Short mmCIF file of C-alpha atoms in Angstrom, two decimals:
data_model
loop_
_atom_site.label_atom_id
_atom_site.label_comp_id
_atom_site.label_asym_id
_atom_site.label_seq_id
_atom_site.Cartn_x
_atom_site.Cartn_y
_atom_site.Cartn_z
CA UNK A 1 -10.94 -24.28 -22.42
CA UNK A 2 -11.26 -21.10 -24.81
CA UNK A 3 -8.46 -18.79 -24.52
CA UNK A 4 -8.52 -14.98 -26.30
CA UNK A 5 -6.18 -12.56 -27.18
CA UNK A 6 -6.39 -9.36 -28.09
CA UNK A 7 -10.69 -10.40 -28.60
CA UNK A 8 -8.83 -13.59 -31.32
CA UNK A 9 -9.30 -17.34 -29.90
CA UNK A 10 -6.14 -19.12 -30.27
CA UNK A 11 -4.91 -22.69 -30.14
CA UNK A 12 -3.28 -23.98 -27.12
CA UNK A 13 -0.83 -26.25 -26.56
CA UNK A 14 -2.58 -29.84 -24.82
CA UNK A 15 -2.50 -29.43 -20.79
CA UNK A 16 -0.36 -26.09 -20.81
CA UNK A 17 -2.61 -23.82 -19.27
CA UNK A 18 -1.60 -23.41 -15.47
CA UNK A 19 -3.23 -20.57 -12.62
CA UNK A 20 -2.09 -19.67 -9.78
CA UNK A 21 -3.64 -17.28 -6.70
CA UNK A 22 -1.90 -16.42 -3.36
CA UNK A 23 -3.13 -13.67 -0.74
CA UNK A 24 -1.75 -10.45 -1.83
CA UNK A 25 -0.22 -11.44 -4.50
CA UNK A 26 -0.69 -10.84 -8.05
CA UNK A 27 -3.26 -13.68 -9.77
CA UNK A 28 -1.00 -15.38 -12.75
CA UNK A 29 -1.58 -17.74 -15.63
CA UNK A 30 0.63 -19.39 -18.15
CA UNK A 31 -0.23 -21.36 -20.84
CA UNK A 32 1.79 -22.21 -24.87
CA UNK A 33 0.10 -20.84 -27.95
CA UNK A 34 0.43 -23.39 -31.09
CA UNK A 35 0.74 -20.72 -34.30
CA UNK A 36 1.28 -23.44 -37.21
CA UNK A 37 1.16 -20.58 -39.61
CA UNK A 38 3.52 -18.52 -37.94
CA UNK A 39 0.89 -15.12 -37.66
CA UNK A 40 0.50 -13.75 -34.22
CA UNK A 41 3.25 -11.24 -32.62
CA UNK A 42 2.41 -11.38 -28.88
CA UNK A 43 3.31 -7.99 -26.79
CA UNK A 44 3.21 -7.12 -23.14
CA UNK A 45 -0.25 -5.39 -21.49
CA UNK A 46 -2.45 -7.32 -24.01
CA UNK A 47 -5.93 -8.16 -22.92
CA UNK A 48 -6.03 -12.23 -22.32
CA UNK A 49 -9.09 -13.95 -21.18
CA UNK A 50 -9.30 -17.80 -20.29
CA UNK A 51 -12.56 -18.99 -20.42
CA UNK A 52 -14.37 -22.75 -19.57
CA UNK A 53 -16.18 -24.56 -22.17
CA UNK A 54 -19.46 -23.37 -20.58
CA UNK A 55 -18.74 -19.81 -21.10
CA UNK A 56 -17.55 -18.81 -18.12
CA UNK A 57 -14.53 -16.62 -17.19
CA UNK A 58 -11.43 -18.31 -15.17
CA UNK A 59 -9.48 -15.87 -15.53
CA UNK A 60 -8.82 -12.24 -17.10
CA UNK A 61 -5.47 -9.91 -17.36
CA UNK A 62 -2.70 -9.31 -19.47
CA UNK A 63 0.09 -10.62 -20.81
CA UNK A 64 3.27 -9.58 -18.22
CA UNK A 65 5.76 -12.04 -20.91
CA UNK A 66 5.25 -13.88 -24.43
CA UNK A 67 8.89 -16.00 -25.59
CA UNK A 68 8.44 -17.26 -28.79
CA UNK A 69 10.18 -20.29 -30.36
CA UNK A 70 10.58 -21.44 -33.96
CA UNK A 71 9.29 -25.01 -34.67
CA UNK A 72 12.35 -25.52 -37.17
CA UNK A 73 14.25 -23.43 -38.74
CA UNK A 74 13.04 -24.14 -42.13
CA UNK A 75 9.23 -23.71 -41.46
CA UNK A 76 7.13 -20.86 -40.58
CA UNK A 77 5.41 -23.02 -37.56
CA UNK A 78 5.34 -20.93 -33.87
CA UNK A 79 5.11 -21.49 -30.48
CA UNK A 80 5.02 -18.84 -27.89
CA UNK A 81 4.73 -19.57 -24.12
CA UNK A 82 2.96 -16.92 -22.60
CA UNK A 83 2.81 -15.57 -18.98
CA UNK A 84 -0.28 -13.51 -17.83
CA UNK A 85 -1.06 -11.24 -14.72
CA UNK A 86 -4.04 -10.32 -13.57
CA UNK A 87 -5.93 -6.73 -14.05
CA UNK A 88 -3.75 -5.24 -10.79
CA UNK A 89 -1.55 -4.64 -13.99
CA UNK A 90 -3.42 -1.34 -14.32
CA UNK A 91 -3.09 0.43 -11.29
CA UNK A 92 0.22 -0.78 -11.38
CA UNK A 93 1.06 1.33 -14.34
CA UNK A 94 -0.78 5.12 -12.61
CA UNK A 95 1.01 7.06 -9.79
CA UNK A 96 -1.55 8.62 -7.45
CA UNK A 97 -0.94 12.37 -5.47
CA UNK A 98 -3.33 12.96 -3.58
CA UNK A 99 -4.04 14.09 0.02
CA UNK A 100 -7.24 12.86 2.17
CA UNK A 101 -8.83 14.22 5.49
CA UNK A 102 -11.16 12.83 7.46
CA UNK A 103 -12.62 10.57 5.10
CA UNK A 104 -13.27 6.25 5.48
CA UNK A 105 -10.91 3.91 4.06
CA UNK A 106 -13.88 3.12 1.54
CA UNK A 107 -14.29 6.28 0.65
CA UNK A 108 -10.48 6.61 -0.19
CA UNK A 109 -10.66 4.00 -2.38
CA UNK A 110 -14.02 5.16 -3.95
CA UNK A 111 -11.97 8.07 -5.11
CA UNK A 112 -9.17 6.52 -6.29
CA UNK A 113 -11.32 4.89 -8.38
CA UNK A 114 -13.39 7.48 -9.89
CA UNK A 115 -10.06 9.45 -10.47
CA UNK A 116 -8.08 7.52 -11.54
CA UNK A 117 -8.56 3.70 -11.97
CA UNK A 118 -11.82 3.83 -14.39
CA UNK A 119 -10.30 5.62 -17.08
CA UNK A 120 -8.64 2.06 -17.52
CA UNK A 121 -12.25 0.08 -17.34
CA UNK A 122 -11.65 -0.54 -13.39
CA UNK A 123 -15.53 -0.44 -11.92
CA UNK A 124 -16.08 -0.76 -8.12
CA UNK A 125 -16.84 -3.99 -6.54
CA UNK A 126 -17.13 -4.53 -2.97
CA UNK A 127 -15.79 -1.65 -1.25
CA UNK A 128 -16.76 -1.64 2.32
CA UNK A 129 -15.97 1.77 4.83
CA UNK A 130 -13.64 0.05 7.00
CA UNK A 131 -12.17 2.45 9.69
CA UNK A 132 -11.77 6.23 9.24
CA UNK A 133 -8.73 7.74 8.35
CA UNK A 134 -8.01 11.08 9.69
CA UNK A 135 -5.17 11.86 7.19
CA UNK A 136 -3.80 10.15 3.76
CA UNK A 137 -0.88 11.95 1.61
CA UNK A 138 0.03 10.01 -1.12
CA UNK A 139 3.39 11.62 -3.25
CA UNK A 140 3.58 10.30 -6.38
CA UNK A 141 3.58 6.53 -5.61
CA UNK A 142 1.98 3.82 -7.95
CA UNK A 143 -1.86 3.33 -6.69
CA UNK A 144 -0.99 -0.07 -6.34
CA UNK A 145 1.61 1.40 -3.56
CA UNK A 146 -1.70 3.17 -2.02
CA UNK A 147 -3.65 0.77 -1.98
CA UNK A 148 -1.36 -1.53 -0.25
CA UNK A 149 -0.53 0.65 2.87
CA UNK A 150 -4.09 1.58 3.17
CA UNK A 151 -5.63 -1.57 3.39
CA UNK A 152 -2.71 -3.08 5.65
CA UNK A 153 -3.59 0.03 7.68
CA UNK A 154 -7.09 -0.86 7.49
CA UNK A 155 -7.04 -4.49 8.41
CA UNK A 156 -8.26 -5.20 4.77
CA UNK A 157 -7.59 -7.49 1.46
CA UNK A 158 -7.76 -5.90 -1.64
CA UNK A 159 -8.17 -6.95 -5.45
CA UNK A 160 -9.21 -6.21 -8.95
CA UNK A 161 -11.18 -9.34 -9.74
CA UNK A 162 -11.49 -11.10 -13.58
CA UNK A 163 -13.69 -8.67 -14.29
CA UNK A 164 -11.85 -5.23 -13.30
CA UNK A 165 -14.21 -4.65 -10.32
CA UNK A 166 -12.37 -3.74 -7.15
CA UNK A 167 -12.82 -5.25 -3.74
CA UNK A 168 -11.91 -3.55 -0.34
CA UNK A 169 -13.61 -6.20 2.44
CA UNK A 170 -12.93 -7.31 5.54
CA UNK A 171 -10.60 -10.77 4.80
CA UNK A 172 -13.99 -12.60 6.91
CA UNK A 173 -15.99 -11.02 4.77
CA UNK A 174 -15.90 -14.05 2.35
CA UNK A 175 -16.27 -17.82 3.93
CA UNK A 176 -16.27 -20.64 1.68
CA UNK A 177 -19.27 -22.66 0.53
CA UNK A 178 -17.20 -26.10 -0.01
CA UNK A 179 -16.82 -28.03 3.11
CA UNK A 180 -13.63 -29.84 3.50
CA UNK A 181 -13.89 -33.85 5.46
CA UNK A 182 -12.89 -37.00 5.01
CA UNK A 183 -15.87 -37.73 2.22
CA UNK A 184 -14.53 -34.81 0.31
CA UNK A 185 -12.89 -35.65 -3.29
CA UNK A 186 -9.51 -34.88 -1.89
CA UNK A 187 -5.80 -36.56 -2.28
CA UNK A 188 -2.69 -36.30 -1.38
CA UNK A 189 -3.04 -34.29 1.74
CA UNK A 190 -0.25 -33.00 3.36
CA UNK A 191 -0.14 -31.33 7.49
CA UNK A 192 2.97 -29.53 8.64
CA UNK A 193 3.42 -26.46 11.02
CA UNK A 194 3.12 -23.20 10.27
CA UNK A 195 4.90 -20.77 11.88
CA UNK A 196 7.38 -19.06 9.45
CA UNK A 197 6.72 -15.66 10.91
CA UNK A 198 6.63 -16.52 14.25
CA UNK A 199 7.70 -14.56 17.08
CA UNK A 200 6.84 -14.29 20.80
CA UNK A 201 8.07 -10.91 21.49
CA UNK A 202 7.62 -7.89 19.07
CA UNK A 203 9.36 -4.90 18.40
CA UNK A 204 8.06 -1.75 16.45
CA UNK A 205 10.69 0.89 15.41
CA UNK A 206 7.87 3.60 14.67
CA UNK A 207 7.89 6.96 13.91
CA UNK A 208 8.48 10.31 16.32
CA UNK A 209 6.09 11.07 19.13
CA UNK A 210 5.36 14.41 21.40
CA UNK A 211 5.95 14.44 24.77
CA UNK A 212 3.86 15.73 27.69
CA UNK A 213 4.75 18.79 28.50
CA UNK A 214 8.48 19.52 30.25
CA UNK A 215 9.46 22.47 32.35
CA UNK A 216 13.40 23.30 32.34
CA UNK A 217 14.89 25.83 34.39
CA UNK A 218 18.18 27.32 33.80
CA UNK A 219 20.34 30.24 35.84
CA UNK A 220 22.14 32.72 33.70
CA UNK A 221 26.20 32.96 34.33
CA UNK A 222 26.26 37.12 32.89
CA UNK A 223 28.04 36.20 29.09
CA UNK A 224 25.62 32.46 28.00
CA UNK A 225 22.51 33.39 25.64
CA UNK A 226 21.76 29.21 24.59
CA UNK A 227 20.74 27.11 26.40
CA UNK A 228 20.19 23.43 26.01
CA UNK A 229 17.27 21.57 26.84
CA UNK A 230 16.68 16.99 27.06
CA UNK A 231 14.90 16.83 23.95
CA UNK A 232 14.36 18.09 20.70
CA UNK A 233 11.87 20.80 20.55
CA UNK A 234 8.78 20.31 19.11
CA UNK A 235 6.08 22.53 19.62
CA UNK A 236 6.96 26.36 20.30
CA UNK A 237 7.69 27.01 23.80
CA UNK A 238 6.78 28.51 26.22
CA UNK A 239 9.55 30.88 28.16
CA UNK A 240 9.84 33.03 31.37
CA UNK A 241 12.37 35.08 32.76
CA UNK A 242 11.98 35.73 36.41
CA UNK A 243 8.80 34.82 35.78
CA UNK A 244 7.93 36.83 33.29
CA UNK A 245 6.16 35.47 29.98
CA UNK A 246 9.25 36.66 26.79
CA UNK A 247 8.58 36.58 22.93
CA UNK A 248 9.61 33.95 21.07
CA UNK A 249 9.98 33.20 17.67
CA UNK A 250 11.57 30.90 14.92
CA UNK A 251 14.63 31.41 14.07
CA UNK A 252 15.62 32.33 10.69
CA UNK A 253 12.34 33.53 9.65
CA UNK A 254 11.13 35.74 12.97
CA UNK A 255 12.56 38.92 14.49
CA UNK A 256 12.20 41.32 17.03
CA UNK A 257 11.69 38.62 19.73
CA UNK A 258 13.47 37.52 23.30
CA UNK A 259 13.74 34.37 22.26
CA UNK A 260 14.27 32.08 19.53
CA UNK A 261 13.70 28.35 18.68
CA UNK A 262 13.90 25.33 16.07
CA UNK A 263 11.64 22.62 15.53
CA UNK A 264 13.63 19.60 16.47
CA UNK A 265 16.52 21.53 18.06
CA UNK A 266 17.40 20.96 21.48
CA UNK A 267 18.48 24.86 21.82
CA UNK A 268 16.69 28.08 22.59
CA UNK A 269 18.93 30.73 21.55
CA UNK A 270 18.15 34.94 23.28
CA UNK A 271 18.71 38.24 21.03
CA UNK A 272 21.70 38.56 20.25
CA UNK A 273 21.53 42.34 21.19
CA UNK A 274 19.70 41.51 24.74
CA UNK A 275 21.93 41.58 27.60
CA UNK A 276 22.95 38.09 28.71
CA UNK A 277 21.27 36.73 31.81
CA UNK A 278 23.07 37.23 35.04
CA UNK A 279 23.62 34.83 37.98
CA UNK A 280 20.34 36.32 39.60
CA UNK A 281 17.71 35.55 36.78
CA UNK A 282 16.20 32.76 36.11
CA UNK A 283 15.06 31.20 32.80
CA UNK A 284 12.39 28.57 32.51
CA UNK A 285 11.48 26.65 29.36
CA UNK A 286 8.07 25.03 29.37
CA UNK A 287 8.38 22.76 26.00
CA UNK A 288 7.03 19.33 24.33
CA UNK A 289 10.03 17.78 22.62
CA UNK A 290 10.36 14.70 20.44
CA UNK A 291 11.18 11.36 20.67
CA UNK A 292 11.71 8.23 18.46
CA UNK A 293 8.92 5.63 19.16
CA UNK A 294 10.00 2.24 19.88
CA UNK A 295 7.49 -0.37 20.93
CA UNK A 296 7.98 -4.23 22.85
CA UNK A 297 5.62 -6.49 23.73
CA UNK A 298 6.16 -10.45 24.34
CA UNK A 299 3.60 -12.91 25.07
CA UNK A 300 4.29 -14.95 28.93
CA UNK A 301 2.93 -17.49 28.44
CA UNK A 302 4.10 -18.33 24.67
CA UNK A 303 7.81 -17.56 25.72
CA UNK A 304 7.61 -20.62 28.77
CA UNK A 305 6.05 -22.83 26.16
CA UNK A 306 8.40 -22.21 23.55
CA UNK A 307 11.46 -22.54 26.48
CA UNK A 308 10.25 -26.23 27.81
CA UNK A 309 9.94 -27.07 24.00
CA UNK A 310 13.47 -25.78 22.82
CA UNK A 311 15.27 -25.08 26.43
CA UNK A 312 16.48 -21.08 26.80
CA UNK A 313 14.99 -18.60 27.15
CA UNK A 314 12.29 -19.44 24.85
CA UNK A 315 12.16 -16.07 23.61
CA UNK A 316 11.67 -15.40 19.81
CA UNK A 317 12.09 -11.99 18.54
CA UNK A 318 10.99 -9.55 15.89
CA UNK A 319 11.07 -6.24 14.68
CA UNK A 320 9.36 -4.37 11.92
CA UNK A 321 9.68 -0.94 11.02
CA UNK A 322 5.96 1.72 10.72
CA UNK A 323 7.78 5.16 10.14
CA UNK A 324 4.15 6.25 9.82
CA UNK A 325 3.27 5.80 13.36
CA UNK A 326 3.87 8.62 15.43
CA UNK A 327 2.06 7.87 18.77
CA UNK A 328 2.58 4.91 21.41
CA UNK A 329 -0.66 4.21 21.56
CA UNK A 330 -1.03 3.28 17.99
CA UNK A 331 2.71 1.32 18.05
CA UNK A 332 1.27 -0.92 20.94
CA UNK A 333 -1.09 -1.23 18.85
CA UNK A 334 0.51 -2.27 15.59
CA UNK A 335 2.78 -4.30 17.98
CA UNK A 336 -0.04 -6.49 19.78
CA UNK A 337 -1.76 -7.09 16.42
CA UNK A 338 1.50 -8.30 14.63
CA UNK A 339 1.72 -10.30 18.02
CA UNK A 340 -1.66 -11.85 17.56
CA UNK A 341 -1.60 -12.34 14.00
CA UNK A 342 2.57 -14.06 14.16
CA UNK A 343 2.54 -15.12 18.01
CA UNK A 344 1.39 -18.98 17.66
CA UNK A 345 2.43 -22.01 15.50
CA UNK A 346 -0.20 -23.38 13.59
CA UNK A 347 -0.65 -26.06 10.45
CA UNK A 348 -0.79 -25.58 7.43
CA UNK A 349 -2.60 -28.29 4.84
CA UNK A 350 -2.08 -28.92 1.26
CA UNK A 351 -4.68 -31.11 -0.82
CA UNK A 352 -5.38 -31.67 -4.85
CA UNK A 353 -8.50 -31.93 -5.45
CA UNK A 354 -10.92 -31.64 -8.68
CA UNK A 355 -13.52 -29.39 -6.72
CA UNK A 356 -14.24 -25.63 -8.78
CA UNK A 357 -15.26 -22.65 -6.55
CA UNK A 358 -12.30 -22.36 -4.11
CA UNK A 359 -10.63 -19.11 -4.28
CA UNK A 360 -7.23 -17.99 -2.25
CA UNK A 361 -8.88 -15.65 1.10
CA UNK A 362 -11.39 -17.16 2.03
CA UNK A 363 -12.27 -19.11 5.12
CA UNK A 364 -12.42 -22.63 4.17
CA UNK A 365 -14.00 -25.31 6.62
CA UNK A 366 -12.11 -28.21 7.69
CA UNK A 367 -12.79 -31.05 9.45
CA UNK A 368 -10.67 -34.10 9.57
CA UNK A 369 -9.93 -36.41 12.86
CA UNK A 370 -6.99 -38.86 10.90
CA UNK A 371 -5.01 -35.02 11.59
CA UNK A 372 -6.23 -33.76 13.96
CA UNK A 373 -8.10 -30.89 12.10
CA UNK A 374 -11.15 -29.53 13.33
CA UNK A 375 -10.75 -25.43 12.30
CA UNK A 376 -11.34 -22.78 9.94
CA UNK A 377 -8.57 -22.59 7.74
CA UNK A 378 -7.25 -19.41 5.35
CA UNK A 379 -6.92 -20.65 2.14
CA UNK A 380 -2.90 -19.15 1.44
CA UNK A 381 -3.05 -20.32 -2.40
CA UNK A 382 -4.32 -21.93 -5.03
CA UNK A 383 -2.52 -23.22 -8.30
CA UNK A 384 -4.73 -24.84 -11.47
CA UNK A 385 -2.99 -27.27 -13.48
CA UNK A 386 -5.14 -28.02 -16.75
CA UNK A 387 -4.93 -32.41 -16.68
CA UNK A 388 -7.57 -34.18 -19.39
CA UNK A 389 -9.65 -30.98 -19.90
CA UNK A 390 -10.08 -29.99 -16.60
CA UNK A 391 -8.65 -28.48 -13.76
CA UNK A 392 -6.68 -30.25 -10.77
CA UNK A 393 -6.32 -27.87 -8.00
CA UNK A 394 -3.83 -27.18 -5.35
CA UNK A 395 -5.19 -25.82 -2.64
CA UNK A 396 -2.90 -24.59 0.78
CA UNK A 397 -4.46 -23.28 3.66
CA UNK A 398 -3.46 -22.12 7.15
CA UNK A 399 -5.52 -22.37 10.43
CA UNK A 400 -6.11 -19.76 12.33
CA UNK A 401 -2.85 -17.78 14.06
CA UNK A 402 -4.82 -17.15 17.50
CA UNK A 403 -6.90 -18.64 19.57
CA UNK A 404 -10.26 -19.25 18.12
CA UNK A 405 -9.66 -19.23 14.92
CA UNK A 406 -9.64 -16.73 12.08
CA UNK A 407 -13.04 -15.48 12.47
CA UNK A 408 -12.05 -14.69 15.78
CA UNK A 409 -8.82 -13.00 14.91
CA UNK A 410 -10.83 -10.92 12.14
CA UNK A 411 -13.49 -9.54 14.45
CA UNK A 412 -11.03 -8.08 16.49
CA UNK A 413 -9.05 -7.15 14.35
CA UNK A 414 -11.99 -4.62 12.93
CA UNK A 415 -12.67 -3.75 16.40
CA UNK A 416 -9.70 -2.58 17.01
CA UNK A 417 -9.76 -0.39 13.44
CA UNK A 418 -9.22 2.53 15.03
CA UNK A 419 -8.83 6.18 13.19
CA UNK A 420 -5.37 6.72 11.52
CA UNK A 421 -2.27 8.74 10.08
CA UNK A 422 -1.04 7.53 6.54
CA UNK A 423 1.81 9.40 4.64
CA UNK A 424 3.05 7.73 1.65
CA UNK A 425 6.57 8.64 0.10
CA UNK A 426 6.22 12.29 1.94
CA UNK A 427 7.51 13.19 5.46
CA UNK A 428 5.29 14.99 8.64
CA UNK A 429 7.34 18.59 7.24
CA UNK A 430 6.99 17.95 3.63
CA UNK A 431 3.47 19.44 1.50
CA UNK A 432 2.51 17.68 -1.73
CA UNK A 433 2.48 19.49 -4.47
CA UNK A 434 0.76 19.03 -7.68
CA UNK A 435 1.43 20.81 -10.60
CA UNK A 436 -0.38 21.12 -14.10
CA UNK A 437 0.33 21.96 -17.35
CA UNK A 438 -2.32 23.18 -19.54
CA UNK A 439 -2.71 23.22 -23.08
CA UNK A 440 -5.17 25.92 -24.77
CA UNK A 441 -5.91 27.05 -28.43
CA UNK A 442 -6.77 30.30 -29.61
CA UNK A 443 -8.53 31.06 -32.71
CA UNK A 444 -8.33 34.51 -33.99
CA UNK A 445 -9.98 35.86 -36.82
CA UNK A 446 -8.67 39.42 -38.66
CA UNK A 447 -10.39 40.68 -41.95
CA UNK A 448 -7.66 43.18 -42.11
CA UNK A 449 -5.09 43.54 -45.02
CA UNK A 450 -2.07 44.04 -42.43
CA UNK A 451 -0.11 42.19 -40.15
CA UNK A 452 -1.00 43.53 -36.11
CA UNK A 453 2.54 44.28 -35.47
CA UNK A 454 3.30 45.45 -39.18
CA UNK A 455 5.89 48.44 -38.91
CA UNK A 456 5.08 52.22 -40.16
CA UNK A 457 5.77 52.65 -43.93
CA UNK A 458 6.45 56.61 -44.63
CA UNK A 459 4.83 57.40 -48.07
CA UNK A 460 3.28 60.67 -49.00
CA UNK A 461 0.69 60.95 -46.36
CA UNK A 462 2.65 59.01 -43.30
CA UNK A 463 6.07 60.37 -42.66
CA UNK A 464 7.91 59.82 -39.37
CA UNK A 465 7.85 62.33 -36.88
CA UNK A 466 7.71 62.37 -32.96
CA UNK A 467 4.84 59.82 -32.80
CA UNK A 468 5.22 57.67 -35.34
CA UNK A 469 9.06 55.81 -35.83
CA UNK A 470 9.58 53.60 -39.16
CA UNK A 471 10.98 50.43 -38.97
#
């Protein structure tokens, strides 16, 4: 193995290299540098490349942590224990404040690369269009967080690879070209149930939705000027008195209206100077109110199966917060997607191999009749350790969480990829504000011998008057 730090090749302690990949996480690498002359001082952010002897790149990223130890107090020799992270470091350190309307998810990713990450030497790799985004607002958050939110809503995966190319793709894009069966060079096989996030009843605590139009009627009493409706008011209401349409304005901003309302308030208020409604008067308020969304969905077949195995109700409940969802349909869509993903207890397989070319996030076909395995498995993680100048890989993969396997699941998720709204670190009522400080240089050339702002000096031809004042 050949390791370079800041474009300089360094000597590595034997069998100290380890590389880890995992879905939705940073790829990391660690190794120990032998510094017999004590000449190196490594720091966070320095570029690191790990190559095989054939010069193919195995890992690319930056130093995250460096710990140096002197071999002896008397000598100059040191060892450096280096931990590295992949190129996602570049998106961690940049902040985005930007808004988009009616763009595909892929177009937004392309814009993020063009305006921010290209300056960090990141290029576009495989960026697929994905679903349409009605609105996306990122209010001064790390680009990593923006990409995570965008990928989650789109049902996609994203990463910056070892060549500093950003990918944004459907998870079924990369089926592995490697096939595992009973004749494959694998060993130390372990199989266990996979259900850490299992649930068969899913709650989504979403944002707020708007009701259908509601009409509520009130009778006056000769003194009352404020009336309370059932829901907090979301949009300007229509108000009638004795079937005559009234003028309506916002509290604290409008004037000369008959009635006033406030967003998210249940109260309608009459103009103070107006005569209160009497018992013969009828006030009619037609409005749309807002309410908190809590969506609940469950898998009855799965509940029955767990009940027969465990006794009791068999219910496994889980609650997720999704405050950016502002419609009932989207909340149920989110709940059903999570139930589809986590509503089955599958299998997880772990094995060791010297086979290279496997990557986290790939779909790996595994057929092992002895273990009753015949399915597509999603590679969750790969840990590579150097042994005898070769890598030994520990592979962990999980079976599809729904009947039909991962390919079917991803296709169904893609078909459900409807347009969505995404607001990060900003509420619906806030406006994204961008402030920019400009620096401008102005060159002035003046051939006169006196200052532009010199005071008049009295002399034989220049003396104080009504128009001239001395300093």
